[in-house]
Coordinates of C-alpha atoms in Angstrom, one line a residue:
X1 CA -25.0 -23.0 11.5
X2 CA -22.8 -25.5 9.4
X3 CA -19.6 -26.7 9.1
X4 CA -17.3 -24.3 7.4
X5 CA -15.5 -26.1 4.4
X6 CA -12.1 -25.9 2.7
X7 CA -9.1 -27.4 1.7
X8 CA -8.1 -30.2 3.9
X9 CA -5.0 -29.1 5.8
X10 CA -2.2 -31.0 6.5
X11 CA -1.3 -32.4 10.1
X12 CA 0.8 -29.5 11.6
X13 CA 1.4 -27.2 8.3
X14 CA -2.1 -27.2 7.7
X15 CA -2.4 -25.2 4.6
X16 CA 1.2 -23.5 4.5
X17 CA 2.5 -24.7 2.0
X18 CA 0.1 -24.1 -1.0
X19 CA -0.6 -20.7 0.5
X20 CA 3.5 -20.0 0.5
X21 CA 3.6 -21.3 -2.6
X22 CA 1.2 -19.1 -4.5
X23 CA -1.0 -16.6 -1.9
X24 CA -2.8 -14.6 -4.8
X25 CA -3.5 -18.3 -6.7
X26 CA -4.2 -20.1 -3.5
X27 CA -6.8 -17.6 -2.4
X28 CA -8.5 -17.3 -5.6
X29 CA -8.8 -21.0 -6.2
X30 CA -10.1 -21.7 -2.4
X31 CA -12.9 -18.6 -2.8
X32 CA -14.1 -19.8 -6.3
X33 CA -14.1 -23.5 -4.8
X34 CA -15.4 -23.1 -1.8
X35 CA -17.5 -19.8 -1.6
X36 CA -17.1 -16.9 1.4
X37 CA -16.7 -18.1 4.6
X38 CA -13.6 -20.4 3.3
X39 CA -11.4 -21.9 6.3
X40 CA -8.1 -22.2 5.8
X41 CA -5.0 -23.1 8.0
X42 CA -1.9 -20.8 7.5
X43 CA -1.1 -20.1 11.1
X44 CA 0.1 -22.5 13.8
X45 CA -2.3 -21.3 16.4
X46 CA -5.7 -20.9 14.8
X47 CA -8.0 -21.2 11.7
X48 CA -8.6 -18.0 8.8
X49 CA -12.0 -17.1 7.4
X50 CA -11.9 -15.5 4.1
X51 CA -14.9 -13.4 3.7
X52 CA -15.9 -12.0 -0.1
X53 CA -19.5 -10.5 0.5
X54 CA -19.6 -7.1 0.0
X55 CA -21.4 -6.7 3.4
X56 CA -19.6 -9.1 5.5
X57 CA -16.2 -7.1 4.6
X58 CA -18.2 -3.5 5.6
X59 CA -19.4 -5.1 8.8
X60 CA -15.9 -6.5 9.6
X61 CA -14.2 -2.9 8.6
X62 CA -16.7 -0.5 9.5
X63 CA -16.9 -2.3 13.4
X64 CA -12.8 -2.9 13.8
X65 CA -12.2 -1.3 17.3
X66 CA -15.3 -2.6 18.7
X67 CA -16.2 -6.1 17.9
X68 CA -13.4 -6.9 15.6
X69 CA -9.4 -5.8 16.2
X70 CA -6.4 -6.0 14.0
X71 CA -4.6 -8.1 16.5
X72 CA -1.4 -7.3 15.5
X73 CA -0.2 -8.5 18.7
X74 CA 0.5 -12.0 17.1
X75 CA 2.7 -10.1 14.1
X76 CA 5.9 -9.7 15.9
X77 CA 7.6 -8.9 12.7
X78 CA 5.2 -6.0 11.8
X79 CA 5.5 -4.5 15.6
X80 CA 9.2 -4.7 15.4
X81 CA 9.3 -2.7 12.4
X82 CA 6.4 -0.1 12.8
X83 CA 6.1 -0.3 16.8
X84 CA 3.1 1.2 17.9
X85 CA 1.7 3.4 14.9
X86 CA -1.5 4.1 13.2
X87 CA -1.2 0.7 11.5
X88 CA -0.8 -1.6 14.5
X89 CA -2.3 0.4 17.5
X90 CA -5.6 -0.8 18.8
X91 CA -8.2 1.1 20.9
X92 CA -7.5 4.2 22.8
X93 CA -4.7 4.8 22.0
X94 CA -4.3 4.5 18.1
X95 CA -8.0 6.8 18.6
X96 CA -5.4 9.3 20.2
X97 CA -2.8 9.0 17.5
X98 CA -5.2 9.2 14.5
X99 CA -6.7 12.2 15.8
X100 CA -3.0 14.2 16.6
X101 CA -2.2 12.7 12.9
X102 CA -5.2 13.7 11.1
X103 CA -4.6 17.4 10.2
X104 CA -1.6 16.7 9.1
X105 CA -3.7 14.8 6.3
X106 CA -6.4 17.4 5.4
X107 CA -7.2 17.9 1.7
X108 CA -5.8 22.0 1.7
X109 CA -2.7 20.7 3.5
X110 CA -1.7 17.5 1.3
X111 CA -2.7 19.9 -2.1
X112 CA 0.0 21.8 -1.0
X113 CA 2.6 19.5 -1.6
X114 CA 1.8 18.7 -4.8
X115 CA 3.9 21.1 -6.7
X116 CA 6.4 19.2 -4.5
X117 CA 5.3 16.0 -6.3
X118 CA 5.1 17.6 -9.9
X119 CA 8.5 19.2 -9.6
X120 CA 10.0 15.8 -8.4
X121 CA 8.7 13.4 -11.3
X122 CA 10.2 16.2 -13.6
X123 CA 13.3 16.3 -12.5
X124 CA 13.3 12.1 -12.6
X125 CA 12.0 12.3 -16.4
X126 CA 15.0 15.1 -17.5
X127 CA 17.7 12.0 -16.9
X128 CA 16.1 9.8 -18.8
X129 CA 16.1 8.7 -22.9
X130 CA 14.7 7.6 -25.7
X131 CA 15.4 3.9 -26.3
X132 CA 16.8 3.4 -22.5
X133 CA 16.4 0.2 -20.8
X134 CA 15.8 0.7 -16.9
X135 CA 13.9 -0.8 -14.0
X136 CA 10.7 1.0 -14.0
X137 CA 10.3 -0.3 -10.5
X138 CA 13.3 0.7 -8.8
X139 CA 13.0 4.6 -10.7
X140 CA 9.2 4.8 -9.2
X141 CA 10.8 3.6 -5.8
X142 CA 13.2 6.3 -5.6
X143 CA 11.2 8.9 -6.9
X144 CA 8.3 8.3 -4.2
X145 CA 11.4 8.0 -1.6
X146 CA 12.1 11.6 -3.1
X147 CA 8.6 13.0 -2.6
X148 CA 8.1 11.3 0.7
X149 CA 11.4 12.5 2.2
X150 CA 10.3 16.2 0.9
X151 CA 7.3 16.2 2.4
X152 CA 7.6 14.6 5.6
X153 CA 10.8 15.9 6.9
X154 CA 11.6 18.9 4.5
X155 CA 15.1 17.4 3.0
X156 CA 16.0 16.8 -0.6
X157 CA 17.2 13.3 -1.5
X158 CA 20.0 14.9 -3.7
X159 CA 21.8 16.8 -1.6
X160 CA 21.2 16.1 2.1
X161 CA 23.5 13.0 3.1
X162 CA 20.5 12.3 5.9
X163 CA 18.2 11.6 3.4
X164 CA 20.1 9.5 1.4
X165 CA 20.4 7.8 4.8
X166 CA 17.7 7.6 5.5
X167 CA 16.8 6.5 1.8
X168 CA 19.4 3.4 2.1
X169 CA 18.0 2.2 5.5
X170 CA 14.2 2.5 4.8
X171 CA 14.8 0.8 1.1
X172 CA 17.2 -2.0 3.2
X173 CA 14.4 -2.5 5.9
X174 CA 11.5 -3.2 3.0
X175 CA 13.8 -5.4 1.3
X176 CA 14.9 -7.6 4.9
X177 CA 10.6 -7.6 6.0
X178 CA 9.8 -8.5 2.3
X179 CA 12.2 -11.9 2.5
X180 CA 11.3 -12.4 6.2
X181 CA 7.2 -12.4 5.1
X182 CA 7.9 -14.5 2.5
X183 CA 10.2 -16.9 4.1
X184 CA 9.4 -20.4 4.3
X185 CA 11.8 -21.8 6.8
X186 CA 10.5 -18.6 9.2
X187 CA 6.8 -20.1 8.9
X188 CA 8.0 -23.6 9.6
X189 CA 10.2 -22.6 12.0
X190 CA 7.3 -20.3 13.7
X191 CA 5.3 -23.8 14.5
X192 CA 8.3 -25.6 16.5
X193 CA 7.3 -25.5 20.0
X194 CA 10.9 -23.6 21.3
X195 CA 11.8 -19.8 20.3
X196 CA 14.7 -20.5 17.5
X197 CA 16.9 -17.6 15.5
X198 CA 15.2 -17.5 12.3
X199 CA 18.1 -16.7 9.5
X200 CA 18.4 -13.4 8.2
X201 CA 16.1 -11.7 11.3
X202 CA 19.4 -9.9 12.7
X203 CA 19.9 -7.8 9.5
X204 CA 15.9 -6.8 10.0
X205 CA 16.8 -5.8 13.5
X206 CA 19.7 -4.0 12.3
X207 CA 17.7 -2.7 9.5
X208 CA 15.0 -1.1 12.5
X209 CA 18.1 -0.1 14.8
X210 CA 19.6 2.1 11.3
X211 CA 16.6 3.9 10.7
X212 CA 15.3 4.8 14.2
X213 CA 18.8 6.0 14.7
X214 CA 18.7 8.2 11.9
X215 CA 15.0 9.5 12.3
X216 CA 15.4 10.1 16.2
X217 CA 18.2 12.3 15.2
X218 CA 15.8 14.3 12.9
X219 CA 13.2 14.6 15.5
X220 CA 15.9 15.8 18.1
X221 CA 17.3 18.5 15.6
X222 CA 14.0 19.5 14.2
X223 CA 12.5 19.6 18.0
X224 CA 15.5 22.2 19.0
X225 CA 14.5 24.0 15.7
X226 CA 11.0 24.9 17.0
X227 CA 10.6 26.3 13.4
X228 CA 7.6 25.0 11.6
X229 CA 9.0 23.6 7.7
X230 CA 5.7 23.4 6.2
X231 CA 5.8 19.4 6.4
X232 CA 4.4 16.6 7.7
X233 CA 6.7 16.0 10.9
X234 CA 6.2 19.9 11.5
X235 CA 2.3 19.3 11.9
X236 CA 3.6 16.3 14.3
X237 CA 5.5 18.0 16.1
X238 CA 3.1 20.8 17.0
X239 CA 0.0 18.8 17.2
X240 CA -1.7 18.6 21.2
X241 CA -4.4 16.3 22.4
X242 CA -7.5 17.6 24.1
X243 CA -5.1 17.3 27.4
X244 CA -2.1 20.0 25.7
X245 CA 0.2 16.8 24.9
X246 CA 1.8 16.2 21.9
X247 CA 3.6 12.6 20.5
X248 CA 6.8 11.6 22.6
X249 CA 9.4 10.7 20.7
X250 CA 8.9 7.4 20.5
X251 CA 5.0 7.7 18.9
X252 CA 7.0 10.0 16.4
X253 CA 9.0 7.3 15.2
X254 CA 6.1 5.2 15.1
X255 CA 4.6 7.4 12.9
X256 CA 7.5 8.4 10.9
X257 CA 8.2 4.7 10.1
X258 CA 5.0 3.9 9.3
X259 CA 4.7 6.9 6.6
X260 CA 7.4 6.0 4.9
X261 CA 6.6 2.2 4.3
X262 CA 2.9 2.8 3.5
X263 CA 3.5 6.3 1.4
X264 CA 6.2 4.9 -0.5
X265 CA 6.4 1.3 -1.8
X266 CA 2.3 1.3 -2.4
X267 CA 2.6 4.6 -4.8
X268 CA 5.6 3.3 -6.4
X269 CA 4.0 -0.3 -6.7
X270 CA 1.2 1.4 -8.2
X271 CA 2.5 3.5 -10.8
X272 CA 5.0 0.7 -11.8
X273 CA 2.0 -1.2 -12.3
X274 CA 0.0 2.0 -13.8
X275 CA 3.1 2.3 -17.1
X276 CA 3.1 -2.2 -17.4
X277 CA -0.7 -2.1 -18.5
X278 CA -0.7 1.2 -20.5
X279 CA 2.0 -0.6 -22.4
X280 CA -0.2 -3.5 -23.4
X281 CA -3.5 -1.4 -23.6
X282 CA -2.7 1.4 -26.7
X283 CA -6.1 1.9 -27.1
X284 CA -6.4 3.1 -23.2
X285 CA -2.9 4.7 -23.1
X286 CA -4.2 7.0 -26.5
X287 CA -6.9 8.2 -24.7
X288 CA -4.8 9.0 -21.7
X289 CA -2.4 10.8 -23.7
X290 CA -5.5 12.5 -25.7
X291 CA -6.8 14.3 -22.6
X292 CA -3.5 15.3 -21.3
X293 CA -2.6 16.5 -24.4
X294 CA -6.4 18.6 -24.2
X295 CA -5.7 19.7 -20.7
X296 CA -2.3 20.2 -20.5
X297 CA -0.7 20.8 -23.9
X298 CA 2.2 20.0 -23.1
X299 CA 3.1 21.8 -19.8
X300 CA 3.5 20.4 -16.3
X301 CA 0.5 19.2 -14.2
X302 CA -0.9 21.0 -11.3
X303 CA -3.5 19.9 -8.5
X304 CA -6.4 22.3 -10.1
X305 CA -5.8 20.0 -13.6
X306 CA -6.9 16.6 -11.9
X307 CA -10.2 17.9 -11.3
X308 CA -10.4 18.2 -15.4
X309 CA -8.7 14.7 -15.8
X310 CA -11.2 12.3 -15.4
X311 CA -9.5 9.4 -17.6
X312 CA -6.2 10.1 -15.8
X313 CA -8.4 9.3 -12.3
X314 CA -10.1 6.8 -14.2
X315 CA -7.0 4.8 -15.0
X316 CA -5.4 5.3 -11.8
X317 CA -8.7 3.5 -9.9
X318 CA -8.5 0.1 -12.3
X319 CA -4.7 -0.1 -11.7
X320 CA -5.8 -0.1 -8.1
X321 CA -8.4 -2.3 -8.9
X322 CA -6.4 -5.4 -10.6
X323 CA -3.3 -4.9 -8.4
X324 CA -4.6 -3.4 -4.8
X325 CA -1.4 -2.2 -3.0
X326 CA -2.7 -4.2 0.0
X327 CA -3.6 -7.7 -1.2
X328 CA -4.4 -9.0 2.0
X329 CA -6.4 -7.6 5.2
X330 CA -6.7 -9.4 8.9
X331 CA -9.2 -8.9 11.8
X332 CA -9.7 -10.5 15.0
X333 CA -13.4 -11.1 16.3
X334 CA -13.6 -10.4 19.7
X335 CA -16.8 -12.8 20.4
X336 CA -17.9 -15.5 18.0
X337 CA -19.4 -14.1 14.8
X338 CA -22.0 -15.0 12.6
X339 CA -20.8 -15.0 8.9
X340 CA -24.2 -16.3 6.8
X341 CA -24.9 -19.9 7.7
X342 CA -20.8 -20.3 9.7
X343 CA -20.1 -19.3 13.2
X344 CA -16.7 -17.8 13.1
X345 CA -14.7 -18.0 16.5
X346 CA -13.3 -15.5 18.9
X347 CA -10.0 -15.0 18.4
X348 CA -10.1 -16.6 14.8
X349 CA -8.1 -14.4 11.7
X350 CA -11.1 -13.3 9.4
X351 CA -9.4 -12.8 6.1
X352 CA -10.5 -9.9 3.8
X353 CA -8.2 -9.9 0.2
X354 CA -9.3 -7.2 -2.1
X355 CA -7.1 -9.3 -4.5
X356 CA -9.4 -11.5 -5.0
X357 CA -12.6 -8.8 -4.3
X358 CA -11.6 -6.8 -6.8
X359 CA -11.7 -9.6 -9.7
X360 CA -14.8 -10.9 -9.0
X361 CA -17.1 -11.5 -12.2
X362 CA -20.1 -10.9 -10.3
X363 CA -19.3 -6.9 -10.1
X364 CA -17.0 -6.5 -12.7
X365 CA -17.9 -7.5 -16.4
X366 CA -14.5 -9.0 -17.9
X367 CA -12.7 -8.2 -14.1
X368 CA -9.4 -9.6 -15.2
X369 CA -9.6 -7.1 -18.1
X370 CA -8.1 -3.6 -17.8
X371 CA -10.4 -0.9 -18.1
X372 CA -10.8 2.9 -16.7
X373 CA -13.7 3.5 -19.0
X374 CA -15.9 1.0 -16.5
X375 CA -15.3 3.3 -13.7
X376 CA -18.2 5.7 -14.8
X377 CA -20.4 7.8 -12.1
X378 CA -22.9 5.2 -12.8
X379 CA -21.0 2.0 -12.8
X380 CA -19.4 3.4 -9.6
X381 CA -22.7 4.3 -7.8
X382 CA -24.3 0.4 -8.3
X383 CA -21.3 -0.9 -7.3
X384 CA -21.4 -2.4 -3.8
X385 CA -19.6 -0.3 -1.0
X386 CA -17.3 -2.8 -0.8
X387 CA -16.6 -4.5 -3.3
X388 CA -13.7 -2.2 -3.9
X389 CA -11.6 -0.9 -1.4
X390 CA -8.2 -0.2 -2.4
X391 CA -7.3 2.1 0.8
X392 CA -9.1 -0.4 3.1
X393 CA -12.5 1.3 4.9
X394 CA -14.0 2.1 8.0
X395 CA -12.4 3.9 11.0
X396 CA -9.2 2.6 9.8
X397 CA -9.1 3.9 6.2
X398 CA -5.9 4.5 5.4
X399 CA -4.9 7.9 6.6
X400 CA -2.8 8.8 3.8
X401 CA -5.1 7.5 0.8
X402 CA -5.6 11.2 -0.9
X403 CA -2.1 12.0 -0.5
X404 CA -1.6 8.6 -2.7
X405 CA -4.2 9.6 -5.6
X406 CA -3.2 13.1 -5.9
X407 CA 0.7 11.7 -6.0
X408 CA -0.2 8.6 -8.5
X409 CA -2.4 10.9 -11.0
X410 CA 0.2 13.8 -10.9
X411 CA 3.7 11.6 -11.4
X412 CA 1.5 9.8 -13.8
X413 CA 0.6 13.1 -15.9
X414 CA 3.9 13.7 -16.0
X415 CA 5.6 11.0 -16.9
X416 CA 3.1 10.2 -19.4
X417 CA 3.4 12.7 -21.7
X418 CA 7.1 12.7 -22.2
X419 CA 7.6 9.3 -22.7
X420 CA 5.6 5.8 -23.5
X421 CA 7.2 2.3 -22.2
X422 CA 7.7 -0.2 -23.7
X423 CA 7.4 -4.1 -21.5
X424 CA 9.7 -6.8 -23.6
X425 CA 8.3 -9.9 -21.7
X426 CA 4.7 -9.0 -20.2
X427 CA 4.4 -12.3 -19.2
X428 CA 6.9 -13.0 -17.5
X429 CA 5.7 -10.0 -15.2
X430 CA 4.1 -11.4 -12.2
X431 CA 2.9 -10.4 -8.8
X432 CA 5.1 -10.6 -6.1
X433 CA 2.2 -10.4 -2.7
X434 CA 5.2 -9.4 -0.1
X435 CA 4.4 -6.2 2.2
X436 CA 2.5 -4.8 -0.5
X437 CA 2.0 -6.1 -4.3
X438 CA 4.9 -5.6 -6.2
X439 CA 6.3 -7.0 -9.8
X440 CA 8.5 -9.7 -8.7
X441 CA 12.5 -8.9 -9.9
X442 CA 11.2 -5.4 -10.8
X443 CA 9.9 -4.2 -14.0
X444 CA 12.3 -3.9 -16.9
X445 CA 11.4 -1.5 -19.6
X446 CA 12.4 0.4 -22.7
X447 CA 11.8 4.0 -22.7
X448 CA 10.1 5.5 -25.8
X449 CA 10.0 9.5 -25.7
X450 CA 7.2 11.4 -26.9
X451 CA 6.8 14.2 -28.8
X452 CA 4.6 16.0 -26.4
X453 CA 7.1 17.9 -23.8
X454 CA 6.3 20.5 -21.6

């Protein structure tokens, strides 16, 4: 075995401050420098491993739960905002969890809310108008609030004041986790030796008090209901373990929580990012609007159309590719671990960034280049298993991810064909690698209608 290398840390901040500076640059200068296996220092505690073979990541992924964990236990933030859900659980339990959750998730079931979806991104498109500026970002936000408020607790953004309350306090909560993650003087401040207030972690509390508040009020009302709504918490509420015992309240607000953060920003993020490189690709937006125009002629999207929508699929899986909605996955080894020629520790972070995995030259020809044509049947079938892996992999693929590519290709039909946008400063359009990847400020566009309308 040898001696892993990387950048030299600094005495107590090790790494920290590059990292904070610039996580997406950091990690792809450290990977191309010094190869997989690359230690680094951004905790106070212990050392990260940042693994880029294909292999490696499926061994790491495929085996969390048995030799490797999240270990979200060290994450206080994260627990305090999605307590014990699908996300954070370990062992037994989350096993317990994913299996009462996983109907609710079944291809039949999520293609019935798609109409839901459709009918949604329509209504958002009838406001707007040719030659309008708006925040793409913030529109795509609210209209997968919309949708995942629909779907999950049967209530309509526009004219149920709990939504909206719900709406305020999940979009306040994203915002207060986003500055905490991000936060500087909170790292710093992590590494003193005495517990210390960090600034601004009372409105996060506040923030988590709000919404468990309001959705613990749902769950009461919808519980004395006993009526099932067709939506997610309905399948929740009724589903029983092999024992006849459903989620307590509390595990339903785990779960509830945890929907809404990852079935809300990563769609929006995604389609935000989806409309900012159609608008400097023509060539690929033409042939986007060429085979909706084919399928669709004009009319609204439904879930039987994706299947004859390739491109539209196509483009959806290189936005995912150049900006993954997670950039960053950790896992905890439970014994020493061999990685190639370096032994990595128990109780070391092994560092997975599909970030960086996804722009790697040795899989994909021109990978900083934006291209749905690549992602052909054959391309896809020599690619390595894991060298893409937008929803993550193994026993803890994400739960939600078709829900998220039927929702990204329908808004994304359409939107499309009713109006093109236009980006005034591409480059000043940058990644922002918080909770999930998002354009940092948002993304300000100019709307151009189309003459295409259903």
């Amino acid at each position: 075995m040898t001696t892993p290398a990387g950048p030299p840390p600094l005495p107590v901040l090790g790494n920290l401050l590059d990292f904070g500076r610039d996580p997406l640059g950091f990690l792809d200068r450290v990977t191309q420098q010094y190869g997989c296996g690359v230690k680094i220092r951004i905790e106070s505690e212990r050392d990260t491993y940042v693994v880029t073979d294909p292999a490696q990541v499926e061994e790491v992924l495929i085996n969390t739960g048995r030799t490797f964990q999240k270990g979200y236990q060290r994450h206080p933030l994260m627990r305090l905002v999605l307590g014990n859900g699908l996300v954070t659980s370990e062992g037994e339990f989350w096993l317990r969890q994913r299996r009462l959750a996983q109907p609710a998730f079944h291809r039949a079931r999520i293609a019935s809310y798609g109409e839901t979806m459709v009918r949604f991104a329509d209504r958002q498109v009838q406001g707007w108008q040719d030659g309008q500026d708006l925040n793409l970002s913030e529109a795509m936000m609210h209209l997968t609030m919309e949708i995942i408020t629909q779907t999950v607790f049967d209530v309509d953004l526009y004219g149920d004041p709990r939504a909206q309350n719900v709406s305020r306090a999940v979009n306040t909560l994203l915002d207060e986790y986003a500055h905490q993650m991000t936060s500087a003087v909170r790292a710093l401040m992590e590494r003193l030796p005495v517990h210390l207030p960090v600034p601004g972690e009372g409105r996060l509390r506040r923030a988590v008090h709000e919404l468990d508040v309001l959705i613990l009020a749902l769950v009461a009302e919808r519980r004395a209901e006993d009526r099932d709504h067709g939506d997610l918490l309905s399948m929740f509420l009724s589903a029983q373990d092999e024992d006849g015992q459903g989620m307590t309240d509390a595990q339903l607000r785990d779960e509830l929580v945890t929907l809404f953060l990852a079935g809300h920003e990563t769609t929006a993020n995604a389609l935000t990012w989806t409309f900012f490189l159609l608008a400097q690709h023509p060539a690929a937006e033409a042939t986007l609007h060429a085979e909706l125009r084919g399928v669709l002629g004009g009319r609204l999207p439904t879930v039987q159309d994706l299947a004859h929508l390739p491109y539209t699929a196509q483009v959806v899986k290189e936005v995912l590719r150049l900006y993954p909605p997670v950039w960053w996955v950790s896992r905890e080894p439970q014994a020493d671990w061999p990685c190639d020629d370096v032994l990595i520790p128990a109780g070391a972070e092994v560092g997975i960034s599909p970030w960086v995995m996804h722009r790697d030259a040795q899989f994909y020809p021109e990978p900083l280049a934006f291209q749905p044509e690549r992602w052909t049947p054959e391309f896809e079938a020599g690619l390595p298993r894991y060298a893409y892996f937008p929803f993550g992999g193994g026993p803890r693929l994400c739960i939600g991810n078709n829900f998220a590519l039927m929702e990204a290709a329908l808004v994304l039909a359409t939107v499309a064909q009713r109006f093109h946008v236009d980006v005034p400063e591409p480059r000043r359009v940058v990644p922002d690698p918080s909770l999930t990847l998002r354009p940092k400020g948002g993304l300000r566009v100019q709307l151009r209608a189309r003459t295409e309308t259903p």
